[in-house]
mmCIF file of C-alpha atoms and ligand atoms in Angstrom:
data_model
loop_
_atom_site.group_PDB
_atom_site.id
_atom_site.type_symbol
_atom_site.label_atom_id
_atom_site.label_comp_id
_atom_site.label_asym_id
_atom_site.label_seq_id
_atom_site.Cartn_x
_atom_site.Cartn_y
_atom_site.Cartn_z
ATOM 1 C CA MET A 1 -161.947 -26.298 -110.619
ATOM 2 C CA ASN A 2 -159.570 -28.076 -108.354
ATOM 3 C CA ASN A 3 -156.251 -29.488 -109.455
ATOM 4 C CA ARG A 4 -152.612 -29.415 -108.369
ATOM 5 C CA VAL A 5 -152.041 -26.002 -109.947
ATOM 6 C CA THR A 6 -155.047 -24.327 -108.309
ATOM 7 C CA ASN A 7 -154.103 -25.931 -104.989
ATOM 8 C CA ILE A 8 -150.434 -24.948 -105.110
ATOM 9 C CA LEU A 9 -151.160 -21.378 -106.187
ATOM 10 C CA ASN A 10 -154.317 -21.008 -104.088
ATOM 11 C CA ILE A 11 -156.312 -19.748 -107.087
ATOM 12 C CA ARG A 12 -159.698 -20.637 -108.559
ATOM 13 C CA TYR A 13 -158.737 -21.378 -112.181
ATOM 14 C CA PRO A 14 -155.478 -22.770 -113.604
ATOM 15 C CA LEU A 15 -154.862 -19.737 -115.818
ATOM 16 C CA ILE A 16 -151.795 -17.538 -115.538
ATOM 17 C CA GLN A 17 -151.458 -14.174 -117.240
ATOM 18 C CA ALA A 18 -147.844 -14.280 -118.394
ATOM 19 C CA PRO A 19 -145.402 -11.454 -117.681
ATOM 20 C CA LEU A 20 -145.151 -9.038 -120.594
ATOM 21 C CA TYR A 21 -142.350 -6.677 -119.623
ATOM 22 C CA PHE A 22 -143.844 -3.188 -119.104
ATOM 23 C CA LEU A 23 -147.014 -4.361 -120.883
ATOM 24 C CA THR A 24 -148.362 -5.402 -117.507
ATOM 25 C CA ASN A 25 -149.495 -3.179 -114.685
ATOM 26 C CA ALA A 26 -151.258 -3.380 -111.336
ATOM 27 C CA GLU A 27 -154.695 -2.935 -112.939
ATOM 28 C CA LEU A 28 -154.238 -5.879 -115.327
ATOM 29 C CA VAL A 29 -152.676 -8.157 -112.733
ATOM 30 C CA ALA A 30 -155.358 -7.420 -110.119
ATOM 31 C CA ALA A 31 -158.162 -7.886 -112.667
ATOM 32 C CA VAL A 32 -156.852 -11.347 -113.611
ATOM 33 C CA SER A 33 -156.391 -12.372 -109.975
ATOM 34 C CA ASN A 34 -159.795 -11.008 -108.959
ATOM 35 C CA ALA A 35 -161.348 -13.060 -111.783
ATOM 36 C CA GLY A 36 -159.808 -16.240 -110.330
ATOM 37 C CA GLY A 37 -156.626 -16.587 -112.397
ATOM 38 C CA LEU A 38 -153.100 -15.570 -111.456
ATOM 39 C CA GLY A 39 -151.921 -12.150 -112.631
ATOM 40 C CA THR A 40 -148.165 -11.698 -113.041
ATOM 41 C CA LEU A 41 -146.195 -8.464 -112.893
ATOM 42 C CA GLY A 42 -143.559 -8.395 -115.607
ATOM 43 C CA PRO A 43 -140.231 -6.613 -115.204
ATOM 44 C CA HIS A 44 -140.862 -2.839 -115.294
ATOM 45 C CA ALA A 45 -144.609 -3.351 -114.875
ATOM 46 C CA GLY A 46 -146.744 -0.212 -114.908
ATOM 47 C CA GLN A 47 -143.932 2.133 -115.895
ATOM 48 C CA GLU A 48 -144.333 5.380 -117.770
ATOM 49 C CA SER A 49 -140.668 5.537 -118.790
ATOM 50 C CA GLN A 50 -137.825 3.074 -119.133
ATOM 51 C CA PRO A 51 -135.786 2.785 -115.926
ATOM 52 C CA GLY A 52 -132.195 3.970 -115.966
ATOM 53 C CA SER A 53 -130.878 1.343 -113.566
ATOM 54 C CA ARG A 54 -131.825 -1.947 -111.979
ATOM 55 C CA PHE A 55 -132.225 -0.273 -108.577
ATOM 56 C CA VAL A 56 -134.765 2.099 -110.091
ATOM 57 C CA ALA A 57 -136.520 -0.933 -111.613
ATOM 58 C CA LEU A 58 -136.582 -2.644 -108.224
ATOM 59 C CA ASP A 59 -138.020 0.359 -106.458
ATOM 60 C CA ARG A 60 -140.663 0.760 -109.147
ATOM 61 C CA MET A 61 -141.610 -2.905 -108.877
ATOM 62 C CA ARG A 62 -142.120 -2.506 -105.129
ATOM 63 C CA LYS A 63 -144.495 0.396 -105.789
ATOM 64 C CA GLU A 64 -146.415 -1.568 -108.417
ATOM 65 C CA ILE A 65 -146.754 -4.533 -106.026
ATOM 66 C CA ARG A 66 -148.234 -2.180 -103.421
ATOM 67 C CA LYS A 67 -150.713 -0.953 -106.017
ATOM 68 C CA VAL A 68 -151.776 -4.519 -106.818
ATOM 69 C CA LYS A 69 -152.332 -5.208 -103.112
ATOM 70 C CA LYS A 70 -154.704 -2.242 -102.934
ATOM 71 C CA LEU A 71 -156.723 -3.672 -105.835
ATOM 72 C CA THR A 72 -156.911 -7.337 -104.825
ATOM 73 C CA ASN A 73 -156.479 -9.608 -101.834
ATOM 74 C CA LYS A 74 -155.984 -12.625 -104.120
ATOM 75 C CA PRO A 75 -152.587 -14.197 -104.902
ATOM 76 C CA PHE A 76 -150.558 -12.758 -107.764
ATOM 77 C CA ALA A 77 -147.048 -13.358 -109.065
ATOM 78 C CA ALA A 78 -144.003 -11.224 -109.755
ATOM 79 C CA THR A 79 -140.962 -11.889 -111.901
ATOM 80 C CA LEU A 80 -137.560 -12.352 -110.316
ATOM 81 C CA ILE A 81 -135.119 -9.843 -111.768
ATOM 82 C CA ASN A 82 -131.713 -11.496 -111.632
ATOM 83 C CA GLY A 83 -129.612 -9.699 -114.218
ATOM 84 C CA PRO A 84 -127.024 -11.313 -116.469
ATOM 85 C CA ASP A 85 -124.339 -11.424 -113.777
ATOM 86 C CA MET A 86 -126.698 -12.908 -111.120
ATOM 87 C CA SER A 87 -125.833 -10.068 -108.750
ATOM 88 C CA PHE A 88 -129.367 -8.870 -108.516
ATOM 89 C CA TRP A 89 -131.500 -11.813 -107.537
ATOM 90 C CA ARG A 90 -131.107 -11.358 -103.771
ATOM 91 C CA PRO A 91 -132.219 -7.705 -103.541
ATOM 92 C CA THR A 92 -135.245 -8.560 -105.717
ATOM 93 C CA ALA A 93 -136.026 -11.704 -103.734
ATOM 94 C CA GLU A 94 -135.779 -9.864 -100.412
ATOM 95 C CA MET A 95 -138.072 -7.126 -101.680
ATOM 96 C CA LEU A 96 -140.629 -9.760 -102.824
ATOM 97 C CA VAL A 97 -140.571 -11.338 -99.361
ATOM 98 C CA GLU A 98 -140.945 -7.950 -97.643
ATOM 99 C CA GLU A 99 -143.936 -7.142 -99.845
ATOM 100 C CA GLY A 100 -145.619 -10.515 -99.179
ATOM 101 C CA VAL A 101 -145.708 -11.732 -102.798
ATOM 102 C CA GLU A 102 -146.947 -15.337 -102.766
ATOM 103 C CA VAL A 103 -145.737 -16.610 -106.151
ATOM 104 C CA VAL A 104 -142.496 -15.893 -108.014
ATOM 105 C CA LEU A 105 -141.631 -16.612 -111.618
ATOM 106 C CA ILE A 106 -138.026 -17.707 -112.052
ATOM 107 C CA ASN A 107 -136.887 -17.337 -115.631
ATOM 108 C CA GLU A 108 -134.027 -19.368 -116.961
ATOM 109 C CA VAL A 109 -131.655 -19.566 -113.953
ATOM 110 C CA LEU A 110 -131.230 -22.898 -112.200
ATOM 111 C CA ASP A 111 -129.582 -21.939 -108.951
ATOM 112 C CA ALA A 112 -130.185 -23.992 -105.803
ATOM 113 C CA GLU A 113 -129.758 -20.973 -103.515
ATOM 114 C CA ILE A 114 -132.585 -19.098 -105.251
ATOM 115 C CA PHE A 115 -135.075 -21.968 -105.027
ATOM 116 C CA GLU A 116 -134.115 -22.644 -101.402
ATOM 117 C CA PHE A 117 -134.542 -18.975 -100.530
ATOM 118 C CA PHE A 118 -138.129 -18.904 -101.769
ATOM 119 C CA LYS A 119 -138.986 -22.299 -100.268
ATOM 120 C CA SER A 120 -137.727 -21.167 -96.867
ATOM 121 C CA HIS A 121 -140.062 -18.155 -97.067
ATOM 122 C CA GLY A 122 -143.076 -20.239 -98.129
ATOM 123 C CA ILE A 123 -143.183 -18.639 -101.589
ATOM 124 C CA LYS A 124 -144.276 -20.816 -104.523
ATOM 125 C CA THR A 125 -142.071 -20.903 -107.609
ATOM 126 C CA LEU A 126 -142.933 -21.165 -111.277
ATOM 127 C CA TYR A 127 -139.941 -22.081 -113.400
ATOM 128 C CA ARG A 128 -139.773 -21.131 -117.069
ATOM 129 C CA ALA A 129 -136.793 -21.830 -119.290
ATOM 130 C CA LEU A 130 -136.783 -19.759 -122.430
ATOM 131 C CA THR A 131 -136.027 -22.969 -124.295
ATOM 132 C CA PRO A 132 -137.516 -25.825 -122.284
ATOM 133 C CA THR A 133 -135.639 -29.117 -122.401
ATOM 134 C CA ILE A 134 -136.034 -32.422 -120.601
ATOM 135 C CA ALA A 135 -132.772 -31.704 -118.756
ATOM 136 C CA ASN A 136 -133.602 -28.192 -117.531
ATOM 137 C CA SER A 137 -137.115 -29.285 -116.494
ATOM 138 C CA LYS A 138 -135.760 -32.215 -114.464
ATOM 139 C CA GLU A 139 -133.163 -29.947 -112.883
ATOM 140 C CA ALA A 140 -135.802 -27.336 -111.937
ATOM 141 C CA GLU A 141 -137.884 -30.086 -110.339
ATOM 142 C CA LYS A 142 -134.856 -31.346 -108.414
ATOM 143 C CA LEU A 143 -134.145 -27.834 -107.136
ATOM 144 C CA GLY A 144 -137.712 -27.534 -105.854
ATOM 145 C CA ALA A 145 -139.721 -25.669 -108.514
ATOM 146 C CA ASP A 146 -143.411 -26.055 -107.677
ATOM 147 C CA ILE A 147 -144.641 -25.766 -111.262
ATOM 148 C CA ILE A 148 -142.880 -25.841 -114.630
ATOM 149 C CA VAL A 149 -143.952 -23.774 -117.617
ATOM 150 C CA ALA A 150 -143.428 -25.553 -120.952
ATOM 151 C CA THR A 151 -143.233 -22.956 -123.719
ATOM 152 C CA GLY A 152 -143.591 -23.792 -127.388
ATOM 153 C CA PHE A 153 -142.150 -21.962 -130.392
ATOM 154 C CA ASP A 154 -145.664 -20.531 -130.905
ATOM 155 C CA GLU A 155 -145.111 -17.998 -128.119
ATOM 156 C CA GLY A 156 -144.703 -14.240 -128.374
ATOM 157 C CA GLY A 157 -141.753 -12.287 -126.974
ATOM 158 C CA THR A 158 -138.296 -13.848 -127.075
ATOM 159 C CA VAL A 159 -138.986 -17.117 -128.839
ATOM 160 C CA PRO A 160 -137.289 -20.402 -127.770
ATOM 161 C CA SER A 161 -134.134 -21.218 -129.676
ATOM 162 C CA ARG A 162 -135.403 -24.694 -130.619
ATOM 163 C CA VAL A 163 -138.229 -24.917 -133.108
ATOM 164 C CA ILE A 164 -140.541 -27.177 -131.065
ATOM 165 C CA GLY A 165 -144.197 -26.172 -131.087
ATOM 166 C CA THR A 166 -146.501 -26.144 -128.069
ATOM 167 C CA PHE A 167 -148.211 -29.373 -129.190
ATOM 168 C CA SER A 168 -144.884 -31.202 -129.025
ATOM 169 C CA ILE A 169 -143.179 -29.564 -126.065
ATOM 170 C CA VAL A 170 -146.031 -29.943 -123.563
ATOM 171 C CA PRO A 171 -146.319 -33.769 -123.548
ATOM 172 C CA MET A 172 -142.523 -34.054 -123.721
ATOM 173 C CA ILE A 173 -142.090 -32.048 -120.516
ATOM 174 C CA VAL A 174 -145.176 -33.581 -118.833
ATOM 175 C CA ASP A 175 -143.593 -37.021 -119.311
ATOM 176 C CA SER A 176 -140.244 -35.870 -117.882
ATOM 177 C CA VAL A 177 -141.276 -34.518 -114.474
ATOM 178 C CA ASN A 178 -143.697 -35.244 -111.649
ATOM 179 C CA VAL A 179 -144.525 -31.654 -110.744
ATOM 180 C CA PRO A 180 -147.400 -30.024 -112.633
ATOM 181 C CA VAL A 181 -146.687 -28.477 -116.018
ATOM 182 C CA ILE A 182 -148.359 -25.407 -117.476
ATOM 183 C CA ALA A 183 -148.597 -24.913 -121.237
ATOM 184 C CA ALA A 184 -147.495 -21.674 -122.890
ATOM 185 C CA GLY A 185 -147.414 -20.477 -126.473
ATOM 186 C CA GLY A 186 -150.263 -19.765 -128.851
ATOM 187 C CA ILE A 187 -153.170 -20.108 -126.429
ATOM 188 C CA GLY A 188 -155.801 -17.621 -127.592
ATOM 189 C CA ASP A 189 -159.181 -19.129 -126.784
ATOM 190 C CA VAL A 190 -160.889 -22.023 -125.009
ATOM 191 C CA ARG A 191 -159.841 -24.487 -127.722
ATOM 192 C CA GLY A 192 -156.217 -23.841 -126.818
ATOM 193 C CA VAL A 193 -157.031 -24.493 -123.165
ATOM 194 C CA ARG A 194 -158.758 -27.790 -123.983
ATOM 195 C CA ALA A 195 -155.834 -28.861 -126.171
ATOM 196 C CA ALA A 196 -153.285 -27.989 -123.474
ATOM 197 C CA MET A 197 -155.185 -29.963 -120.839
ATOM 198 C CA ALA A 198 -155.562 -32.923 -123.248
ATOM 199 C CA LEU A 199 -151.773 -32.914 -123.688
ATOM 200 C CA GLY A 200 -151.319 -33.334 -119.945
ATOM 201 C CA ALA A 201 -150.836 -29.726 -118.872
ATOM 202 C CA GLU A 202 -152.559 -28.796 -115.616
ATOM 203 C CA GLY A 203 -152.933 -25.155 -116.490
ATOM 204 C CA VAL A 204 -152.316 -22.528 -119.140
ATOM 205 C CA TYR A 205 -150.091 -19.475 -119.419
ATOM 206 C CA ALA A 206 -151.167 -16.784 -121.875
ATOM 207 C CA GLY A 207 -149.329 -13.605 -122.818
ATOM 208 C CA THR A 208 -150.376 -12.295 -126.227
ATOM 209 C CA LEU A 209 -154.058 -12.699 -125.370
ATOM 210 C CA PHE A 210 -153.672 -10.378 -122.386
ATOM 211 C CA LEU A 211 -152.023 -7.727 -124.581
ATOM 212 C CA THR A 212 -155.560 -7.140 -125.858
ATOM 213 C CA ALA A 213 -157.104 -6.785 -122.386
ATOM 214 C CA LEU A 214 -158.720 -3.389 -121.781
ATOM 215 C CA GLU A 215 -156.505 -2.909 -118.727
ATOM 216 C CA ASN A 216 -153.263 -3.547 -120.649
ATOM 217 C CA PRO A 217 -151.158 -0.379 -121.063
ATOM 218 C CA ALA A 218 -150.272 -1.279 -124.695
ATOM 219 C CA ALA A 219 -151.053 1.409 -127.297
ATOM 220 C CA GLU A 220 -154.624 1.158 -128.592
ATOM 221 C CA LYS A 221 -153.376 0.752 -132.178
ATOM 222 C CA VAL A 222 -151.371 -2.317 -131.101
ATOM 223 C CA LYS A 223 -154.462 -3.948 -129.607
ATOM 224 C CA ARG A 224 -156.448 -3.191 -132.783
ATOM 225 C CA LEU A 225 -153.654 -4.551 -134.987
ATOM 226 C CA ILE A 226 -153.624 -7.828 -133.033
ATOM 227 C CA VAL A 227 -157.410 -8.204 -133.249
ATOM 228 C CA ASP A 228 -157.384 -7.420 -137.001
ATOM 229 C CA SER A 229 -154.474 -9.760 -137.867
ATOM 230 C CA THR A 230 -153.953 -13.480 -138.258
ATOM 231 C CA ALA A 231 -150.851 -15.625 -137.846
ATOM 232 C CA GLU A 232 -150.331 -15.332 -141.601
ATOM 233 C CA ASP A 233 -149.324 -11.707 -141.136
ATOM 234 C CA LEU A 234 -146.450 -12.463 -138.755
ATOM 235 C CA LEU A 235 -142.829 -11.921 -139.760
ATOM 236 C CA LEU A 236 -140.106 -14.087 -138.196
ATOM 237 C CA PHE A 237 -136.482 -12.985 -138.056
ATOM 238 C CA ARG A 238 -133.306 -13.837 -136.168
ATOM 239 C CA THR A 239 -131.923 -11.451 -133.598
ATOM 240 C CA LEU A 240 -130.442 -11.750 -130.086
ATOM 241 C CA PRO A 241 -130.782 -14.140 -128.305
ATOM 242 C CA ALA A 242 -132.701 -16.176 -130.901
ATOM 243 C CA TYR A 243 -135.804 -15.499 -132.965
ATOM 244 C CA TYR A 244 -138.355 -12.737 -132.769
ATOM 245 C CA ARG A 245 -141.732 -12.341 -134.409
ATOM 246 C CA SER A 246 -143.530 -9.142 -135.314
ATOM 247 C CA LEU A 247 -146.707 -8.010 -136.965
ATOM 248 C CA PRO A 248 -145.995 -5.629 -139.835
ATOM 249 C CA THR A 249 -144.872 -2.223 -138.551
ATOM 250 C CA ASP A 250 -142.875 0.325 -140.572
ATOM 251 C CA LEU A 251 -139.704 -1.281 -139.215
ATOM 252 C CA SER A 252 -140.399 -5.039 -139.123
ATOM 253 C CA PRO A 253 -140.464 -5.772 -142.914
ATOM 254 C CA LYS A 254 -137.012 -4.167 -143.090
ATOM 255 C CA LEU A 255 -135.823 -6.547 -140.365
ATOM 256 C CA ALA A 256 -137.195 -9.559 -142.236
ATOM 257 C CA GLU A 257 -135.361 -8.331 -145.327
ATOM 258 C CA LEU A 258 -132.073 -7.850 -143.433
ATOM 259 C CA ASP A 259 -132.430 -11.353 -142.018
ATOM 260 C CA ALA A 260 -132.995 -12.784 -145.507
ATOM 261 C CA GLN A 261 -129.604 -11.265 -146.387
ATOM 262 C CA ASN A 262 -128.066 -13.266 -143.496
ATOM 263 C CA THR A 263 -127.281 -10.179 -141.417
ATOM 264 C CA ASP A 264 -125.574 -11.094 -138.142
ATOM 265 C CA ARG A 265 -127.674 -11.146 -134.975
ATOM 266 C CA GLU A 266 -125.977 -8.214 -133.288
ATOM 267 C CA THR A 267 -126.613 -5.948 -136.273
ATOM 268 C CA MET A 268 -130.196 -7.260 -136.344
ATOM 269 C CA PHE A 269 -130.648 -6.435 -132.659
ATOM 270 C CA LYS A 270 -129.388 -2.886 -133.240
ATOM 271 C CA ALA A 271 -131.581 -2.474 -136.336
ATOM 272 C CA MET A 272 -134.565 -3.595 -134.279
ATOM 273 C CA ASN A 273 -133.814 -0.784 -131.824
ATOM 274 C CA GLY A 274 -132.689 -3.265 -129.144
ATOM 275 C CA TYR A 275 -134.515 -3.183 -125.857
ATOM 276 C CA HIS A 276 -136.309 0.030 -126.876
ATOM 277 C CA SER A 277 -138.142 -1.734 -129.675
ATOM 278 C CA LEU A 278 -141.154 -2.932 -127.688
ATOM 279 C CA TRP A 279 -141.368 0.260 -125.680
ATOM 280 C CA GLN A 280 -141.471 2.399 -128.818
ATOM 281 C CA ALA A 281 -143.872 0.313 -130.877
ATOM 282 C CA MET A 282 -146.039 -1.407 -128.288
ATOM 283 C CA ARG A 283 -146.289 1.178 -125.508
ATOM 284 C CA LEU A 284 -145.998 4.378 -127.519
ATOM 285 C CA GLY A 285 -147.357 3.172 -130.872
ATOM 286 C CA ASN A 286 -144.286 4.422 -132.806
ATOM 287 C CA PHE A 287 -144.295 1.789 -135.536
ATOM 288 C CA ASP A 288 -141.260 3.319 -137.269
ATOM 289 C CA ARG A 289 -139.106 2.587 -134.228
ATOM 290 C CA GLY A 290 -140.004 -0.911 -133.123
ATOM 291 C CA VAL A 291 -141.763 -4.232 -133.469
ATOM 292 C CA VAL A 292 -145.091 -5.614 -132.311
ATOM 293 C CA SER A 293 -144.245 -8.958 -130.821
ATOM 294 C CA THR A 294 -146.987 -11.575 -130.530
ATOM 295 C CA GLY A 295 -147.426 -15.307 -130.509
ATOM 296 C CA THR A 296 -148.960 -17.293 -133.344
ATOM 297 C CA GLY A 297 -152.293 -17.653 -131.527
ATOM 298 C CA ILE A 298 -153.545 -14.235 -132.687
ATOM 299 C CA SER A 299 -155.902 -15.577 -135.370
ATOM 300 C CA VAL A 300 -158.478 -16.489 -132.697
ATOM 301 C CA ILE A 301 -158.273 -13.227 -130.734
ATOM 302 C CA LYS A 302 -161.287 -11.252 -131.907
ATOM 303 C CA SER A 303 -161.913 -8.440 -129.459
ATOM 304 C CA ILE A 304 -160.481 -6.029 -126.930
ATOM 305 C CA ARG A 305 -162.220 -6.770 -123.647
ATOM 306 C CA PRO A 306 -161.804 -6.671 -119.886
ATOM 307 C CA ALA A 307 -159.330 -9.182 -118.441
ATOM 308 C CA ALA A 308 -162.124 -10.753 -116.345
ATOM 309 C CA GLU A 309 -164.016 -11.643 -119.548
ATOM 310 C CA ILE A 310 -160.898 -13.233 -121.022
ATOM 311 C CA VAL A 311 -160.505 -15.337 -117.865
ATOM 312 C CA SER A 312 -164.138 -16.501 -117.800
ATOM 313 C CA ASP A 313 -164.099 -17.249 -121.542
ATOM 314 C CA LEU A 314 -160.946 -19.374 -121.333
ATOM 315 C CA MET A 315 -162.085 -21.089 -118.164
ATOM 316 C CA GLN A 316 -165.665 -21.702 -119.384
ATOM 317 C CA ASP A 317 -165.324 -25.485 -118.912
ATOM 318 C CA PHE A 318 -164.479 -24.972 -115.242
ATOM 319 C CA LEU A 319 -167.012 -22.304 -114.199
HETATM 320 C C1 FMN B 401 -144.769 -8.382 -125.939
HETATM 321 C C2 FMN B 401 -144.278 -9.485 -125.074
HETATM 322 C C3 FMN B 401 -143.406 -9.215 -124.026
HETATM 323 C C4 FMN B 401 -142.947 -10.248 -123.197
HETATM 324 N N1 FMN B 401 -142.131 -9.947 -122.145
HETATM 325 C C5 FMN B 401 -141.762 -10.921 -121.281
HETATM 326 C C6 FMN B 401 -141.007 -10.601 -120.114
HETATM 327 O O1 FMN B 401 -140.689 -9.449 -119.849
HETATM 328 N N2 FMN B 401 -140.627 -11.630 -119.301
HETATM 329 C C7 FMN B 401 -140.993 -12.924 -119.561
HETATM 330 O O2 FMN B 401 -140.650 -13.810 -118.781
HETATM 331 N N3 FMN B 401 -141.708 -13.243 -120.652
HETATM 332 C C8 FMN B 401 -142.114 -12.277 -121.508
HETATM 333 N N4 FMN B 401 -142.886 -12.601 -122.597
HETATM 334 C C9 FMN B 401 -143.267 -14.008 -122.819
HETATM 335 C C10 FMN B 401 -144.566 -14.318 -122.085
HETATM 336 O O3 FMN B 401 -144.373 -14.242 -120.694
HETATM 337 C C11 FMN B 401 -145.134 -15.701 -122.436
HETATM 338 O O4 FMN B 401 -144.155 -16.675 -122.299
HETATM 339 C C12 FMN B 401 -145.713 -15.760 -123.830
HETATM 340 O O5 FMN B 401 -146.422 -14.578 -124.084
HETATM 341 C C13 FMN B 401 -146.624 -16.975 -123.999
HETATM 342 O O6 FMN B 401 -146.992 -17.153 -125.331
HETATM 343 P P1 FMN B 401 -148.247 -16.376 -126.014
HETATM 344 O O7 FMN B 401 -147.798 -14.990 -126.222
HETATM 345 O O8 FMN B 401 -148.448 -17.097 -127.307
HETATM 346 O O9 FMN B 401 -149.419 -16.463 -125.090
HETATM 347 C C14 FMN B 401 -143.360 -11.584 -123.447
HETATM 348 C C15 FMN B 401 -144.245 -11.850 -124.497
HETATM 349 C C16 FMN B 401 -144.715 -10.830 -125.310
HETATM 350 C C17 FMN B 401 -145.702 -11.139 -126.402
#
């Protein structure tokens, strides 16, 4: 397989394992990259506890990057941690340069200095707006993003604030920019890959699917729940910053109920256990204290298997 995405990223197949917070680690990322895709370290990748400060997070990310480099000599990506006040992008960016990371995912921020920094160090950039729009895609292209990720409402994690599904967002963004676009949201098997490519995407970006990889540090019961569920089981509720989806846990039906009573988003966020929600439910398996966030593509995910098998299955048309 040879296209603009494989050429820019220097990878064999145009498949990116999306960052999944601490539900990524060096083993998962290296397995994806060794299989010919691009593994991505999420913020707090590989951690056994939640970090107390951003400096701790940065130091831990450096260690996890070093672990990946021991497991693969193929390219992989890391997420830029910028922080709400933007004070943190430079220390992260400098660390990524020092560690020789070849691809960086820039979430949300459109800042010329950041794109220029990476360009001047020969690092490729993936840009992903939480809510992709024609305007933010054009702006990212103007600033020098190498590839743009177009995410539909089907995705897992923090869902876009506009209800535009993957089938609609991908061609809209493809038609707005000249750089290659990668499709994200709901891709769970080869049919999703074929659909994304037919819509003009030049690659795919999958998160939920890699939650079920053998190497993923998610709790075993979370992987089983995903494999045993369909999209019909998912609960959608409003919280900060927009919507969130969860499979039924002890907590999530209560959140759906609170939302039905028009509870404000801040109260919802607190009731969801805030940033601890995913850690508790998805890492530790404490379903009374959090949510199990997935995309709507879960109906086609049928087994827990090594990341390399997921890559070869999705990329079967390009082998
Ligand atoms: C449990 C979970 C955690 C996530 N954490 C992050 C994250 O830390 N940073 C990020 O940029 N995206 C995060 N995402 C979003 C994914 O990177 C990706 O956009 C999404 O998973 C794609 O849709 P899919 O899940 O349908 O494949 C997360 C998604 C999930 C399901």
